[in-house]
Amino acid sequence: VLKTQKLSKHYFQRLIDARWKKWQSAHFPDIESLEKYSEDSVSPIYYLLLEAKGIKDVNIDHIASHLGKAQGIMNLLRSVPHHAQRRVCVLPQELLVKHTVPTECIFRGEMSKELSEVVFDVATRAHQHLEK
């Protein structure tokens, strides 16, 4: 694929590296680290699609970056129940502390106003990327 489509190897490497790091530790200390993971694990797919179509434009790459971040954040948000069953919390620790949500409540599947606020904050960040 790299040779026939002339796709950049570094985008594939970013995908692999990001997923390898998450496999080693799914912990996100803050929303910025979640964004970074999303940029590294989702945005390269958009960059590769653009390359495959022969589109090279800094402005479109910028849009792809924000779209990848938004999609990645929402993917992680959707995965909270799945990860919680395995006693893994993918919500940013900084937000859990801010809203006083113990990770044990997430693992038990307990919904609360405070947890809703964490989810809202994360979803808001994804929405902000769609607005850019």
mmCIF file of C-alpha atoms in Angstrom:
data_model
loop_
_atom_site.group_PDB
_atom_site.id
_atom_site.type_symbol
_atom_site.label_atom_id
_atom_site.label_comp_id
_atom_site.label_asym_id
_atom_site.label_seq_id
_atom_site.Cartn_x
_atom_site.Cartn_y
_atom_site.Cartn_z
ATOM 1 C CA VAL A 1 0.000 0.000 0.000
ATOM 2 C CA LEU A 2 2.802 2.394 0.879
ATOM 3 C CA LYS A 3 4.418 1.921 -2.529
ATOM 4 C CA THR A 4 1.402 1.616 -4.825
ATOM 5 C CA GLN A 5 -0.601 4.454 -3.256
ATOM 6 C CA LYS A 6 2.414 6.528 -2.151
ATOM 7 C CA LEU A 7 1.060 6.859 1.378
ATOM 8 C CA SER A 8 3.214 8.278 4.159
ATOM 9 C CA LYS A 9 4.697 5.652 6.410
ATOM 10 C CA HIS A 10 4.784 8.030 9.393
ATOM 11 C CA TYR A 11 0.967 8.143 9.547
ATOM 12 C CA PHE A 12 0.843 4.364 9.863
ATOM 13 C CA GLN A 13 3.565 4.525 12.502
ATOM 14 C CA ARG A 14 1.595 7.111 14.507
ATOM 15 C CA LEU A 15 -1.448 4.827 14.475
ATOM 16 C CA ILE A 16 0.559 1.856 15.686
ATOM 17 C CA ASP A 17 2.469 3.820 18.331
ATOM 18 C CA ALA A 18 -0.680 5.439 19.762
ATOM 19 C CA ARG A 19 -2.531 2.157 20.052
ATOM 20 C CA TRP A 20 0.495 0.421 21.542
ATOM 21 C CA LYS A 21 0.822 3.114 24.215
ATOM 22 C CA LYS A 22 -2.897 2.883 25.037
ATOM 23 C CA TRP A 23 -2.620 -0.883 25.299
ATOM 24 C CA GLN A 24 0.166 -0.408 27.827
ATOM 25 C CA SER A 25 -1.787 2.202 29.807
ATOM 26 C CA ALA A 26 -5.314 3.429 29.113
ATOM 27 C CA HIS A 27 -4.941 6.127 31.785
ATOM 28 C CA PHE A 28 -5.545 9.748 30.736
ATOM 29 C CA PRO A 29 -4.432 12.282 33.361
ATOM 30 C CA ASP A 30 -6.225 15.178 31.652
ATOM 31 C CA ILE A 31 -8.354 16.091 28.648
ATOM 32 C CA GLU A 32 -5.260 17.186 26.720
ATOM 33 C CA SER A 33 -3.773 13.687 26.911
ATOM 34 C CA LEU A 34 -7.072 12.276 25.639
ATOM 35 C CA GLU A 35 -6.945 14.774 22.759
ATOM 36 C CA LYS A 36 -3.351 13.797 21.999
ATOM 37 C CA TYR A 37 -4.316 10.127 21.878
ATOM 38 C CA SER A 38 -7.221 10.984 19.562
ATOM 39 C CA GLU A 39 -4.953 13.042 17.294
ATOM 40 C CA ASP A 40 -2.465 10.174 17.097
ATOM 41 C CA SER A 41 -4.946 7.300 16.796
ATOM 42 C CA VAL A 42 -7.705 8.717 14.570
ATOM 43 C CA SER A 43 -6.486 11.784 12.657
ATOM 44 C CA PRO A 44 -3.835 9.820 10.702
ATOM 45 C CA ILE A 45 -6.641 7.799 9.125
ATOM 46 C CA TYR A 46 -8.073 11.022 7.710
ATOM 47 C CA TYR A 47 -4.622 12.169 6.580
ATOM 48 C CA LEU A 48 -4.127 8.852 4.772
ATOM 49 C CA LEU A 49 -7.529 9.109 3.092
ATOM 50 C CA LEU A 50 -6.640 12.603 1.893
ATOM 51 C CA GLU A 51 -3.275 11.379 0.603
ATOM 52 C CA ALA A 52 -4.937 8.475 -1.193
ATOM 53 C CA LYS A 53 -7.170 10.967 -3.013
ATOM 54 C CA GLY A 54 -4.189 13.198 -3.824
ATOM 55 C CA ILE A 55 -5.423 16.051 -1.639
ATOM 56 C CA LYS A 56 -2.608 18.138 -0.173
ATOM 57 C CA ASP A 57 -3.892 21.232 1.556
ATOM 58 C CA VAL A 58 -2.845 22.611 4.938
ATOM 59 C CA ASN A 59 -6.360 23.905 5.638
ATOM 60 C CA ILE A 60 -7.933 20.527 4.933
ATOM 61 C CA ASP A 61 -5.284 18.836 7.094
ATOM 62 C CA HIS A 62 -6.258 21.220 9.886
ATOM 63 C CA ILE A 63 -9.900 20.178 9.502
ATOM 64 C CA ALA A 64 -8.879 16.501 9.467
ATOM 65 C CA SER A 65 -6.969 17.034 12.701
ATOM 66 C CA HIS A 66 -9.999 18.485 14.474
ATOM 67 C CA LEU A 67 -12.308 15.845 13.029
ATOM 68 C CA GLY A 68 -9.966 13.098 14.211
ATOM 69 C CA LYS A 69 -9.786 14.584 17.692
ATOM 70 C CA ALA A 70 -13.573 14.865 17.904
ATOM 71 C CA GLN A 71 -14.104 11.316 16.674
ATOM 72 C CA GLY A 72 -11.402 9.911 18.942
ATOM 73 C CA ILE A 73 -12.812 11.656 22.008
ATOM 74 C CA MET A 74 -16.304 10.371 21.241
ATOM 75 C CA ASN A 75 -15.000 6.847 20.594
ATOM 76 C CA LEU A 76 -13.399 6.859 24.040
ATOM 77 C CA LEU A 77 -16.544 8.283 25.600
ATOM 78 C CA ARG A 78 -18.629 5.516 24.006
ATOM 79 C CA SER A 79 -16.165 2.947 25.312
ATOM 80 C CA VAL A 80 -16.493 3.945 28.982
ATOM 81 C CA PRO A 81 -18.954 1.129 29.899
ATOM 82 C CA HIS A 82 -16.891 -1.457 28.016
ATOM 83 C CA HIS A 83 -13.676 -0.409 29.738
ATOM 84 C CA ALA A 84 -15.386 -0.075 33.127
ATOM 85 C CA GLN A 85 -16.387 -3.753 32.987
ATOM 86 C CA ARG A 86 -12.665 -4.494 32.807
ATOM 87 C CA ARG A 87 -11.928 -2.026 35.621
ATOM 88 C CA VAL A 88 -10.254 0.458 33.294
ATOM 89 C CA CYS A 89 -11.197 4.128 33.407
ATOM 90 C CA VAL A 90 -10.635 6.092 30.197
ATOM 91 C CA LEU A 91 -12.128 9.331 31.509
ATOM 92 C CA PRO A 92 -9.566 12.041 32.305
ATOM 93 C CA GLN A 93 -8.506 11.825 35.951
ATOM 94 C CA GLU A 94 -8.383 15.614 36.234
ATOM 95 C CA LEU A 95 -12.121 15.821 35.461
ATOM 96 C CA LEU A 96 -12.973 12.968 37.822
ATOM 97 C CA VAL A 97 -11.201 14.822 40.628
ATOM 98 C CA LYS A 98 -12.787 18.155 39.673
ATOM 99 C CA HIS A 99 -16.294 16.647 39.816
ATOM 100 C CA THR A 100 -15.508 14.285 42.740
ATOM 101 C CA VAL A 101 -16.278 11.059 40.882
ATOM 102 C CA PRO A 102 -14.580 7.972 42.348
ATOM 103 C CA THR A 103 -13.418 5.522 39.683
ATOM 104 C CA GLU A 104 -15.035 2.736 41.692
ATOM 105 C CA CYS A 105 -18.453 4.258 40.913
ATOM 106 C CA ILE A 106 -17.625 4.056 37.212
ATOM 107 C CA PHE A 107 -16.548 0.426 37.571
ATOM 108 C CA ARG A 108 -19.855 -0.385 39.304
ATOM 109 C CA GLY A 109 -21.796 1.383 36.537
ATOM 110 C CA GLU A 110 -23.329 3.927 38.898
ATOM 111 C CA MET A 111 -24.642 7.022 37.163
ATOM 112 C CA SER A 112 -24.601 10.306 39.074
ATOM 113 C CA LYS A 113 -24.966 14.016 38.432
ATOM 114 C CA GLU A 114 -21.207 14.379 38.932
ATOM 115 C CA LEU A 115 -20.419 11.678 36.372
ATOM 116 C CA SER A 116 -22.835 13.337 33.940
ATOM 117 C CA GLU A 117 -20.817 16.536 34.356
ATOM 118 C CA VAL A 118 -17.595 14.693 33.498
ATOM 119 C CA VAL A 119 -19.231 13.193 30.407
ATOM 120 C CA PHE A 120 -20.571 16.628 29.464
ATOM 121 C CA ASP A 121 -17.103 18.201 29.784
ATOM 122 C CA VAL A 122 -15.555 15.509 27.578
ATOM 123 C CA ALA A 123 -18.360 15.727 24.992
ATOM 124 C CA THR A 124 -18.051 19.519 25.001
ATOM 125 C CA ARG A 125 -14.379 19.250 24.089
ATOM 126 C CA ALA A 126 -15.257 16.965 21.165
ATOM 127 C CA HIS A 127 -17.936 19.425 20.054
ATOM 128 C CA GLN A 128 -15.443 22.301 20.222
ATOM 129 C CA HIS A 129 -13.274 20.486 17.694
ATOM 130 C CA LEU A 130 -16.232 20.153 15.333
ATOM 131 C CA GLU A 131 -16.868 23.881 15.626
ATOM 132 C CA LYS A 132 -13.298 24.823 14.608
#
